[in-house]
PDB file of C-alpha atoms and ligand atoms in Angstrom:
ATOM      1  CA  MET A   1     105.041 127.591  95.237  1.00  0.00           C
ATOM      2  CA  ILE A   2     103.106 126.126  92.310  1.00  0.00           C
ATOM      3  CA  ARG A   3     103.721 122.672  90.866  1.00  0.00           C
ATOM      4  CA  THR A   4     101.932 121.363  87.793  1.00  0.00           C
ATOM      5  CA  MET A   5     101.674 117.910  86.268  1.00  0.00           C
ATOM      6  CA  PRO A   6      99.678 116.353  83.427  1.00  0.00           C
ATOM      7  CA  LEU A   7      97.349 113.796  85.028  1.00  0.00           C
ATOM      8  CA  MET A   8      93.914 112.304  84.315  1.00  0.00           C
ATOM      9  CA  GLY A   9      93.766 113.902  80.887  1.00  0.00           C
ATOM     10  CA  THR A  10      94.170 117.418  82.250  1.00  0.00           C
ATOM     11  CA  VAL A  11      96.805 119.579  83.897  1.00  0.00           C
ATOM     12  CA  VAL A  12      96.783 119.448  87.669  1.00  0.00           C
ATOM     13  CA  SER A  13      98.366 122.307  89.563  1.00  0.00           C
ATOM     14  CA  ILE A  14      98.997 122.502  93.275  1.00  0.00           C
ATOM     15  CA  THR A  15      99.830 125.713  95.117  1.00  0.00           C
ATOM     16  CA  VAL A  16     101.195 125.056  98.596  1.00  0.00           C
ATOM     17  CA  ASP A  17     104.120 125.698 100.873  1.00  0.00           C
ATOM     18  CA  ALA A  18     104.975 122.100 101.803  1.00  0.00           C
ATOM     19  CA  PRO A  19     107.878 119.648 101.590  1.00  0.00           C
ATOM     20  CA  GLU A  20     108.339 117.754  98.357  1.00  0.00           C
ATOM     21  CA  PRO A  21     107.208 114.299  99.567  1.00  0.00           C
ATOM     22  CA  ALA A  22     103.820 115.649 100.655  1.00  0.00           C
ATOM     23  CA  ILE A  23     103.284 117.291  97.269  1.00  0.00           C
ATOM     24  CA  SER A  24     104.270 114.056  95.519  1.00  0.00           C
ATOM     25  CA  ARG A  25     101.811 112.089  97.622  1.00  0.00           C
ATOM     26  CA  ALA A  26      99.083 114.558  96.672  1.00  0.00           C
ATOM     27  CA  PHE A  27      99.824 114.095  92.956  1.00  0.00           C
ATOM     28  CA  ASP A  28     100.013 110.299  93.390  1.00  0.00           C
ATOM     29  CA  TRP A  29      96.319 110.175  94.276  1.00  0.00           C
ATOM     30  CA  PHE A  30      95.394 111.162  90.727  1.00  0.00           C
ATOM     31  CA  ARG A  31      97.262 108.139  89.341  1.00  0.00           C
ATOM     32  CA  GLU A  32      95.813 105.882  92.025  1.00  0.00           C
ATOM     33  CA  VAL A  33      92.200 106.945  91.400  1.00  0.00           C
ATOM     34  CA  GLU A  34      92.678 106.672  87.644  1.00  0.00           C
ATOM     35  CA  ALA A  35      94.161 103.159  87.922  1.00  0.00           C
ATOM     36  CA  VAL A  36      91.043 102.069  89.829  1.00  0.00           C
ATOM     37  CA  CYS A  37      88.307 104.022  88.041  1.00  0.00           C
ATOM     38  CA  SER A  38      89.361 104.394  84.402  1.00  0.00           C
ATOM     39  CA  ARG A  39      86.726 103.337  81.893  1.00  0.00           C
ATOM     40  CA  PHE A  40      89.378 103.228  79.157  1.00  0.00           C
ATOM     41  CA  ASP A  41      91.878 100.895  80.744  1.00  0.00           C
ATOM     42  CA  PRO A  42      90.804  97.224  80.474  1.00  0.00           C
ATOM     43  CA  ALA A  43      93.040  96.500  83.477  1.00  0.00           C
ATOM     44  CA  SER A  44      91.308  98.974  85.836  1.00  0.00           C
ATOM     45  CA  GLU A  45      89.347  97.583  88.752  1.00  0.00           C
ATOM     46  CA  LEU A  46      86.211  99.149  87.292  1.00  0.00           C
ATOM     47  CA  ARG A  47      86.648  97.332  83.969  1.00  0.00           C
ATOM     48  CA  GLN A  48      87.472  94.061  85.702  1.00  0.00           C
ATOM     49  CA  LEU A  49      84.150  93.793  87.544  1.00  0.00           C
ATOM     50  CA  PRO A  50      82.324  90.684  86.324  1.00  0.00           C
ATOM     51  CA  VAL A  51      78.621  90.446  85.434  1.00  0.00           C
ATOM     52  CA  GLY A  52      76.472  88.386  87.780  1.00  0.00           C
ATOM     53  CA  THR A  53      78.926  87.882  90.662  1.00  0.00           C
ATOM     54  CA  ALA A  54      79.060  90.117  93.728  1.00  0.00           C
ATOM     55  CA  THR A  55      82.708  91.181  93.949  1.00  0.00           C
ATOM     56  CA  ALA A  56      84.659  92.783  96.797  1.00  0.00           C
ATOM     57  CA  ALA A  57      85.774  96.287  95.863  1.00  0.00           C
ATOM     58  CA  SER A  58      88.531  98.658  96.927  1.00  0.00           C
ATOM     59  CA  PRO A  59      87.512 101.631  99.093  1.00  0.00           C
ATOM     60  CA  ILE A  60      88.063 104.039  96.170  1.00  0.00           C
ATOM     61  CA  LEU A  61      85.775 102.122  93.814  1.00  0.00           C
ATOM     62  CA  PHE A  62      83.156 101.320  96.436  1.00  0.00           C
ATOM     63  CA  GLU A  63      82.894 104.865  97.793  1.00  0.00           C
ATOM     64  CA  SER A  64      82.829 106.601  94.413  1.00  0.00           C
ATOM     65  CA  LEU A  65      80.278 104.192  92.945  1.00  0.00           C
ATOM     66  CA  SER A  66      78.148 104.304  96.073  1.00  0.00           C
ATOM     67  CA  PHE A  67      78.038 108.090  95.876  1.00  0.00           C
ATOM     68  CA  ALA A  68      77.320 108.043  92.121  1.00  0.00           C
ATOM     69  CA  LEU A  69      74.411 105.634  92.615  1.00  0.00           C
ATOM     70  CA  GLN A  70      72.937 107.833  95.358  1.00  0.00           C
ATOM     71  CA  LEU A  71      73.045 110.794  93.006  1.00  0.00           C
ATOM     72  CA  ALA A  72      71.483 108.673  90.246  1.00  0.00           C
ATOM     73  CA  ARG A  73      68.541 107.914  92.545  1.00  0.00           C
ATOM     74  CA  GLU A  74      68.332 111.547  93.659  1.00  0.00           C
ATOM     75  CA  THR A  75      68.156 112.742  90.021  1.00  0.00           C
ATOM     76  CA  ASP A  76      65.904 109.903  88.867  1.00  0.00           C
ATOM     77  CA  GLY A  77      68.600 108.719  86.456  1.00  0.00           C
ATOM     78  CA  ALA A  78      69.522 112.035  84.822  1.00  0.00           C
ATOM     79  CA  PHE A  79      72.897 111.372  86.398  1.00  0.00           C
ATOM     80  CA  ASP A  80      73.808 107.758  85.689  1.00  0.00           C
ATOM     81  CA  PRO A  81      77.210 106.078  86.237  1.00  0.00           C
ATOM     82  CA  THR A  82      76.312 103.295  83.762  1.00  0.00           C
ATOM     83  CA  ILE A  83      76.514 105.719  80.847  1.00  0.00           C
ATOM     84  CA  GLY A  84      79.843 104.226  79.680  1.00  0.00           C
ATOM     85  CA  SER A  85      78.645 102.292  76.640  1.00  0.00           C
ATOM     86  CA  ARG A  86      76.643 105.283  75.388  1.00  0.00           C
ATOM     87  CA  MET A  87      79.665 107.513  75.799  1.00  0.00           C
ATOM     88  CA  ALA A  88      81.732 104.960  73.850  1.00  0.00           C
ATOM     89  CA  ALA A  89      79.053 104.729  71.129  1.00  0.00           C
ATOM     90  CA  ARG A  90      79.353 108.488  70.655  1.00  0.00           C
ATOM     91  CA  GLY A  91      83.057 108.215  70.028  1.00  0.00           C
ATOM     92  CA  TYR A  92      84.305 108.749  73.587  1.00  0.00           C
ATOM     93  CA  ASN A  93      86.071 105.409  73.592  1.00  0.00           C
ATOM     94  CA  ARG A  94      89.768 106.262  73.362  1.00  0.00           C
ATOM     95  CA  ASP A  95      92.287 106.217  76.155  1.00  0.00           C
ATOM     96  CA  TYR A  96      93.768 109.727  76.074  1.00  0.00           C
ATOM     97  CA  ARG A  97      97.143 108.270  77.104  1.00  0.00           C
ATOM     98  CA  THR A  98      97.502 105.642  74.382  1.00  0.00           C
ATOM     99  CA  GLY A  99      94.885 106.628  71.799  1.00  0.00           C
ATOM    100  CA  ALA A 100      93.717 103.007  71.920  1.00  0.00           C
ATOM    101  CA  ALA A 101      90.001 102.431  71.379  1.00  0.00           C
ATOM    102  CA  SER A 102      88.361  99.581  73.218  1.00  0.00           C
ATOM    103  CA  GLU A 103      85.119  97.679  72.749  1.00  0.00           C
ATOM    104  CA  VAL A 104      82.968  97.922  75.853  1.00  0.00           C
ATOM    105  CA  PRO A 105      79.867  95.970  76.846  1.00  0.00           C
ATOM    106  CA  GLY A 106      76.422  97.437  77.389  1.00  0.00           C
ATOM    107  CA  SER A 107      73.145  98.507  75.863  1.00  0.00           C
ATOM    108  CA  ASP A 108      70.880 101.539  76.118  1.00  0.00           C
ATOM    109  CA  GLU A 109      68.588  99.535  78.406  1.00  0.00           C
ATOM    110  CA  ALA A 110      71.219  99.272  81.125  1.00  0.00           C
ATOM    111  CA  SER A 111      70.853 101.758  83.956  1.00  0.00           C
ATOM    112  CA  PHE A 112      72.044 102.448  87.483  1.00  0.00           C
ATOM    113  CA  ARG A 113      69.324 100.031  88.694  1.00  0.00           C
ATOM    114  CA  ASP A 114      71.470  97.183  87.325  1.00  0.00           C
ATOM    115  CA  VAL A 115      74.217  97.861  89.861  1.00  0.00           C
ATOM    116  CA  VAL A 116      73.707  96.587  93.408  1.00  0.00           C
ATOM    117  CA  LEU A 117      76.016  97.443  96.300  1.00  0.00           C
ATOM    118  CA  ASP A 118      76.205  95.590  99.593  1.00  0.00           C
ATOM    119  CA  ALA A 119      77.377  98.110 102.188  1.00  0.00           C
ATOM    120  CA  GLY A 120      78.093  95.428 104.811  1.00  0.00           C
ATOM    121  CA  GLU A 121      80.121  93.125 102.580  1.00  0.00           C
ATOM    122  CA  ARG A 122      81.380  96.049 100.477  1.00  0.00           C
ATOM    123  CA  THR A 123      80.692  94.179  97.258  1.00  0.00           C
ATOM    124  CA  ILE A 124      79.488  95.324  93.847  1.00  0.00           C
ATOM    125  CA  LEU A 125      77.062  93.246  91.786  1.00  0.00           C
ATOM    126  CA  ILE A 126      76.426  94.092  88.132  1.00  0.00           C
ATOM    127  CA  THR A 127      73.290  92.324  86.968  1.00  0.00           C
ATOM    128  CA  ARG A 128      73.544  92.779  83.183  1.00  0.00           C
ATOM    129  CA  PRO A 129      76.281  93.729  80.702  1.00  0.00           C
ATOM    130  CA  LEU A 130      77.081  97.432  81.084  1.00  0.00           C
ATOM    131  CA  THR A 131      80.020  99.805  81.274  1.00  0.00           C
ATOM    132  CA  LEU A 132      80.504 101.923  84.350  1.00  0.00           C
ATOM    133  CA  ASP A 133      81.653 105.505  83.868  1.00  0.00           C
ATOM    134  CA  LEU A 134      82.871 107.426  86.895  1.00  0.00           C
ATOM    135  CA  GLY A 135      84.163 110.316  84.781  1.00  0.00           C
ATOM    136  CA  ALA A 136      81.941 112.759  86.657  1.00  0.00           C
ATOM    137  CA  VAL A 137      83.179 111.797  90.132  1.00  0.00           C
ATOM    138  CA  ALA A 138      86.718 110.416  89.817  1.00  0.00           C
ATOM    139  CA  LYS A 139      88.524 113.703  89.325  1.00  0.00           C
ATOM    140  CA  GLY A 140      86.701 115.228  92.285  1.00  0.00           C
ATOM    141  CA  LEU A 141      87.541 112.202  94.424  1.00  0.00           C
ATOM    142  CA  ALA A 142      91.231 112.529  93.501  1.00  0.00           C
ATOM    143  CA  VAL A 143      91.170 116.246  94.354  1.00  0.00           C
ATOM    144  CA  ASP A 144      89.688 115.440  97.778  1.00  0.00           C
ATOM    145  CA  ALA A 145      92.298 112.754  98.458  1.00  0.00           C
ATOM    146  CA  ALA A 146      95.078 115.173  97.454  1.00  0.00           C
ATOM    147  CA  ALA A 147      93.518 117.824  99.697  1.00  0.00           C
ATOM    148  CA  ARG A 148      93.662 115.431 102.664  1.00  0.00           C
ATOM    149  CA  GLU A 149      97.421 115.019 102.079  1.00  0.00           C
ATOM    150  CA  LEU A 150      97.873 118.791 102.155  1.00  0.00           C
ATOM    151  CA  GLN A 151      95.538 119.508 105.097  1.00  0.00           C
ATOM    152  CA  PRO A 152      98.478 119.709 107.571  1.00  0.00           C
ATOM    153  CA  PHE A 153      99.787 122.735 105.619  1.00  0.00           C
ATOM    154  CA  GLN A 154      96.434 124.557 105.896  1.00  0.00           C
ATOM    155  CA  ASN A 155      96.797 126.934 102.968  1.00  0.00           C
ATOM    156  CA  PHE A 156      96.755 125.307  99.551  1.00  0.00           C
ATOM    157  CA  CYS A 157      94.910 125.172  96.274  1.00  0.00           C
ATOM    158  CA  ILE A 158      94.506 122.176  93.969  1.00  0.00           C
ATOM    159  CA  ASP A 159      93.301 122.863  90.443  1.00  0.00           C
ATOM    160  CA  ALA A 160      92.525 119.897  88.198  1.00  0.00           C
ATOM    161  CA  GLY A 161      91.260 121.618  85.065  1.00  0.00           C
ATOM    162  CA  GLY A 162      87.868 122.865  86.172  1.00  0.00           C
ATOM    163  CA  ASP A 163      87.758 121.004  89.475  1.00  0.00           C
ATOM    164  CA  MET A 164      89.352 122.816  92.411  1.00  0.00           C
ATOM    165  CA  TYR A 165      89.714 122.620  96.135  1.00  0.00           C
ATOM    166  CA  CYS A 166      90.977 125.645  98.060  1.00  0.00           C
ATOM    167  CA  GLY A 167      92.171 125.191 101.640  1.00  0.00           C
ATOM    168  CA  GLY A 168      92.683 128.124 103.997  1.00  0.00           C
ATOM    169  CA  VAL A 169      93.833 131.384 102.446  1.00  0.00           C
ATOM    170  CA  ASN A 170      95.975 132.440  99.488  1.00  0.00           C
ATOM    171  CA  PRO A 171      99.594 133.652  99.747  1.00  0.00           C
ATOM    172  CA  GLN A 172      98.283 137.188 100.384  1.00  0.00           C
ATOM    173  CA  GLY A 173      96.347 135.936 103.388  1.00  0.00           C
ATOM    174  CA  ARG A 174      92.981 136.525 101.662  1.00  0.00           C
ATOM    175  CA  PRO A 175      90.325 133.978 100.633  1.00  0.00           C
ATOM    176  CA  TRP A 176      91.195 132.244  97.365  1.00  0.00           C
ATOM    177  CA  ARG A 177      89.591 133.920  94.337  1.00  0.00           C
ATOM    178  CA  VAL A 178      88.251 131.493  91.769  1.00  0.00           C
ATOM    179  CA  GLY A 179      87.129 132.715  88.362  1.00  0.00           C
ATOM    180  CA  VAL A 180      84.308 131.086  86.400  1.00  0.00           C
ATOM    181  CA  ARG A 181      85.132 131.195  82.730  1.00  0.00           C
ATOM    182  CA  HIS A 182      82.740 132.791  80.298  1.00  0.00           C
ATOM    183  CA  PRO A 183      81.471 129.773  78.340  1.00  0.00           C
ATOM    184  CA  ARG A 184      81.798 131.484  74.960  1.00  0.00           C
ATOM    185  CA  ASP A 185      84.828 133.751  75.412  1.00  0.00           C
ATOM    186  CA  ARG A 186      87.929 132.162  76.880  1.00  0.00           C
ATOM    187  CA  ASP A 187      89.459 135.540  77.704  1.00  0.00           C
ATOM    188  CA  ARG A 188      86.609 136.631  79.934  1.00  0.00           C
ATOM    189  CA  LEU A 189      85.278 135.606  83.304  1.00  0.00           C
ATOM    190  CA  ALA A 190      81.557 135.161  83.832  1.00  0.00           C
ATOM    191  CA  ASP A 191      81.938 135.547  87.578  1.00  0.00           C
ATOM    192  CA  ARG A 192      84.346 135.235  90.444  1.00  0.00           C
ATOM    193  CA  PHE A 193      83.973 133.659  93.876  1.00  0.00           C
ATOM    194  CA  GLU A 194      85.929 134.066  97.079  1.00  0.00           C
ATOM    195  CA  VAL A 195      86.293 130.760  98.878  1.00  0.00           C
ATOM    196  CA  ARG A 196      88.138 129.003 101.687  1.00  0.00           C
ATOM    197  CA  ASP A 197      88.030 125.352 102.638  1.00  0.00           C
ATOM    198  CA  CYS A 198      85.723 124.383  99.829  1.00  0.00           C
ATOM    199  CA  ALA A 199      85.588 122.984  96.320  1.00  0.00           C
ATOM    200  CA  VAL A 200      84.623 124.797  93.122  1.00  0.00           C
ATOM    201  CA  CYS A 201      83.868 122.575  90.128  1.00  0.00           C
ATOM    202  CA  THR A 202      82.702 123.498  86.652  1.00  0.00           C
ATOM    203  CA  SER A 203      81.252 121.361  83.871  1.00  0.00           C
ATOM    204  CA  GLY A 204      81.304 123.183  80.576  1.00  0.00           C
ATOM    205  CA  ASP A 205      80.454 122.334  76.979  1.00  0.00           C
ATOM    206  CA  TYR A 206      83.454 124.311  75.718  1.00  0.00           C
ATOM    207  CA  GLU A 207      86.498 122.286  76.812  1.00  0.00           C
ATOM    208  CA  ARG A 208      85.906 118.892  75.310  1.00  0.00           C
ATOM    209  CA  GLY A 209      82.653 119.364  73.382  1.00  0.00           C
ATOM    210  CA  ALA A 210      79.369 117.774  74.373  1.00  0.00           C
ATOM    211  CA  HIS A 211      80.744 115.033  76.592  1.00  0.00           C
ATOM    212  CA  ILE A 212      77.846 115.081  79.031  1.00  0.00           C
ATOM    213  CA  LEU A 213      74.911 112.924  77.924  1.00  0.00           C
ATOM    214  CA  ASP A 214      71.312 112.932  79.012  1.00  0.00           C
ATOM    215  CA  PRO A 215      70.514 109.227  79.492  1.00  0.00           C
ATOM    216  CA  ARG A 216      66.857 110.068  78.916  1.00  0.00           C
ATOM    217  CA  GLY A 217      67.874 111.642  75.584  1.00  0.00           C
ATOM    218  CA  ASN A 218      66.105 114.983  75.893  1.00  0.00           C
ATOM    219  CA  GLY A 219      67.342 117.046  72.935  1.00  0.00           C
ATOM    220  CA  ALA A 220      69.805 119.926  73.015  1.00  0.00           C
ATOM    221  CA  PRO A 221      71.553 120.856  76.271  1.00  0.00           C
ATOM    222  CA  GLN A 222      70.049 123.829  78.072  1.00  0.00           C
ATOM    223  CA  VAL A 223      73.233 124.596  79.991  1.00  0.00           C
ATOM    224  CA  ALA A 224      76.599 125.805  78.648  1.00  0.00           C
ATOM    225  CA  SER A 225      78.373 125.743  81.983  1.00  0.00           C
ATOM    226  CA  ALA A 226      77.522 124.622  85.491  1.00  0.00           C
ATOM    227  CA  THR A 227      79.619 125.687  88.473  1.00  0.00           C
ATOM    228  CA  VAL A 228      79.106 124.255  91.955  1.00  0.00           C
ATOM    229  CA  ILE A 229      80.694 125.373  95.224  1.00  0.00           C
ATOM    230  CA  GLY A 230      80.519 122.716  97.909  1.00  0.00           C
ATOM    231  CA  PRO A 231      82.296 121.188 100.889  1.00  0.00           C
ATOM    232  CA  ASN A 232      84.209 118.601  98.848  1.00  0.00           C
ATOM    233  CA  ALA A 233      85.202 118.151  95.215  1.00  0.00           C
ATOM    234  CA  MET A 234      83.542 114.774  94.569  1.00  0.00           C
ATOM    235  CA  LEU A 235      80.178 116.253  95.518  1.00  0.00           C
ATOM    236  CA  ALA A 236      80.725 119.497  93.617  1.00  0.00           C
ATOM    237  CA  ASP A 237      82.107 117.728  90.522  1.00  0.00           C
ATOM    238  CA  ALA A 238      79.197 115.306  90.269  1.00  0.00           C
ATOM    239  CA  LEU A 239      76.549 117.904  91.068  1.00  0.00           C
ATOM    240  CA  ALA A 240      77.910 120.168  88.325  1.00  0.00           C
ATOM    241  CA  THR A 241      77.493 117.325  85.824  1.00  0.00           C
ATOM    242  CA  ALA A 242      74.028 116.476  87.179  1.00  0.00           C
ATOM    243  CA  ALA A 243      72.849 120.095  87.032  1.00  0.00           C
ATOM    244  CA  PHE A 244      74.180 120.314  83.476  1.00  0.00           C
ATOM    245  CA  VAL A 245      71.977 117.371  82.463  1.00  0.00           C
ATOM    246  CA  LEU A 246      68.914 118.570  84.373  1.00  0.00           C
ATOM    247  CA  GLY A 247      68.898 122.072  82.889  1.00  0.00           C
ATOM    248  CA  PRO A 248      68.480 125.420  84.699  1.00  0.00           C
ATOM    249  CA  ALA A 249      65.220 124.976  86.622  1.00  0.00           C
ATOM    250  CA  ARG A 250      65.635 121.404  87.869  1.00  0.00           C
ATOM    251  CA  GLY A 251      69.406 121.858  88.152  1.00  0.00           C
ATOM    252  CA  ILE A 252      69.106 124.812  90.542  1.00  0.00           C
ATOM    253  CA  ALA A 253      66.422 122.944  92.510  1.00  0.00           C
ATOM    254  CA  LEU A 254      68.829 119.989  92.922  1.00  0.00           C
ATOM    255  CA  LEU A 255      71.684 122.224  94.090  1.00  0.00           C
ATOM    256  CA  GLU A 256      69.456 123.951  96.651  1.00  0.00           C
ATOM    257  CA  ARG A 257      68.170 120.590  97.886  1.00  0.00           C
ATOM    258  CA  MET A 258      71.778 119.397  98.287  1.00  0.00           C
ATOM    259  CA  ASP A 259      72.643 122.619 100.107  1.00  0.00           C
ATOM    260  CA  VAL A 260      75.450 123.782  97.795  1.00  0.00           C
ATOM    261  CA  GLN A 261      75.891 127.020  95.864  1.00  0.00           C
ATOM    262  CA  GLY A 262      75.810 127.113  92.103  1.00  0.00           C
ATOM    263  CA  LEU A 263      75.783 129.172  88.934  1.00  0.00           C
ATOM    264  CA  LEU A 264      74.342 127.806  85.686  1.00  0.00           C
ATOM    265  CA  ILE A 265      74.867 129.666  82.399  1.00  0.00           C
ATOM    266  CA  THR A 266      72.724 128.811  79.363  1.00  0.00           C
ATOM    267  CA  PRO A 267      73.900 128.775  75.731  1.00  0.00           C
ATOM    268  CA  ALA A 268      72.044 132.127  75.405  1.00  0.00           C
ATOM    269  CA  LEU A 269      74.203 133.352  78.339  1.00  0.00           C
ATOM    270  CA  GLU A 270      71.368 133.675  80.807  1.00  0.00           C
ATOM    271  CA  GLN A 271      72.542 133.105  84.389  1.00  0.00           C
ATOM    272  CA  PHE A 272      70.737 131.089  87.069  1.00  0.00           C
ATOM    273  CA  ARG A 273      71.934 131.046  90.670  1.00  0.00           C
ATOM    274  CA  THR A 274      71.070 129.225  93.838  1.00  0.00           C
ATOM    275  CA  ARG A 275      69.457 131.476  96.453  1.00  0.00           C
ATOM    276  CA  GLN A 276      72.588 131.276  98.624  1.00  0.00           C
ATOM    277  CA  SER A 277      75.404 132.488  96.357  1.00  0.00           C
ATOM    278  CA  ALA A 278      78.799 133.692  97.464  1.00  0.00           C
ATOM    279  CA  HIS A 279      80.276 136.607  95.578  1.00  0.00           C
ATOM    280  CA  ALA A 280      83.698 138.123  95.335  1.00  0.00           C
TER     281      ALA A 280
HETATM  282  P1  LIG B 301      85.233 117.032  83.057  1.00  0.00           P
HETATM  283  O1  LIG B 301      85.693 115.629  82.863  1.00  0.00           O
HETATM  284  O2  LIG B 301      85.643 117.944  81.951  1.00  0.00           O
HETATM  285  O3  LIG B 301      85.473 117.570  84.434  1.00  0.00           O
HETATM  286  P2  LIG B 301      82.527 116.661  83.909  1.00  0.00           P
HETATM  287  O4  LIG B 301      82.964 116.713  85.300  1.00  0.00           O
HETATM  288  O5  LIG B 301      81.390 117.491  83.514  1.00  0.00           O
HETATM  289  O6  LIG B 301      83.695 116.990  82.890  1.00  0.00           O
HETATM  290  O7  LIG B 301      82.170 115.168  83.620  1.00  0.00           O
HETATM  291  C1  LIG B 301      81.938 114.697  82.328  1.00  0.00           C
HETATM  292  C2  LIG B 301      82.031 113.208  82.394  1.00  0.00           C
HETATM  293  O8  LIG B 301      80.916 112.698  83.112  1.00  0.00           O
HETATM  294  C3  LIG B 301      81.957 112.529  81.047  1.00  0.00           C
HETATM  295  O9  LIG B 301      83.233 112.439  80.446  1.00  0.00           O
HETATM  296  C4  LIG B 301      81.408 111.170  81.418  1.00  0.00           C
HETATM  297  O10 LIG B 301      82.471 110.378  81.888  1.00  0.00           O
HETATM  298  C5  LIG B 301      80.486 111.473  82.577  1.00  0.00           C
HETATM  299  N1  LIG B 301      79.071 111.664  82.220  1.00  0.00           N
HETATM  300  C6  LIG B 301      78.541 112.181  81.082  1.00  0.00           C
HETATM  301  N2  LIG B 301      77.199 112.237  81.139  1.00  0.00           N
HETATM  302  C7  LIG B 301      76.852 111.725  82.364  1.00  0.00           C
HETATM  303  C8  LIG B 301      75.605 111.501  83.032  1.00  0.00           C
HETATM  304  N3  LIG B 301      74.444 111.805  82.476  1.00  0.00           N
HETATM  305  N4  LIG B 301      75.644 110.950  84.269  1.00  0.00           N
HETATM  306  C9  LIG B 301      76.834 110.627  84.859  1.00  0.00           C
HETATM  307  N5  LIG B 301      78.034 110.826  84.283  1.00  0.00           N
HETATM  308  C10 LIG B 301      78.045 111.371  83.058  1.00  0.00           C
HETATM  309 MG1  LIG B 302      83.586 117.439  86.550  1.00  0.00          MG
END
């Protein structure tokens, strides 16, 4: 059975044979993660963090930010969860639910180095005005939380508009088949993967325009779509965004270092793959 629901600015669909309350709990995670991590909602926990005071954080915010900061260090700032004010300056400042634009703090000098986590106290300290943006990890995190709700039912697939997790096998008893869209022709697939118990996440320039920024400001993007297959959706989601920013050569090197599989397609439709690539 397939259930779909508009959530987090996309359409989330869940395929599973499970009782209604479990499916509802899975969907609820998208609202929960959004309430904590939204950059657009002044009332979100993320927007409420003060400057200059170490503040206790919820597990969702602490874990997602901690992971995003690790990836920022790993990519030397190509991936940077403090990109919020730059996103807003480029017009990505409206809450998709209300259309309301909001003024957000920050400057181009702010970077991930201005955010300090204390793993023991589980606090977050922001050392200068900036706007956090967990847009590259939050959807993946919600998919993983929903997947944990559905784990008892073994076979399920969660699709959150480009970010998926497939558990077990499909209704035909075969591995789930996940298509990678051709970045320039919405009726074609560029590739197809067979997966079980893993996430497949794609960052493309075709759905919502150029909404991935290079904080180091290096000219035109060299990637049209980045697809990552990994053990969980938060990792795959964020690595797809990071590989998009890094471009084909450094992007593939990152994916291999992180031990995930990936396919990067350039605007000229050249394909780059990690050495270990699953195929349908
Ligand atoms: P989608 O939201 O369509 O799944 P992505 O997963 O590729 O797209 O994430 C894009 C989001 O990532 C942007 O909307 C923004 O919130 C965030 N982002 C953009 N550029 C960067 C970057 N360089 N580092 C970290 N996050 C970024
Ligand atoms: Mg993503």
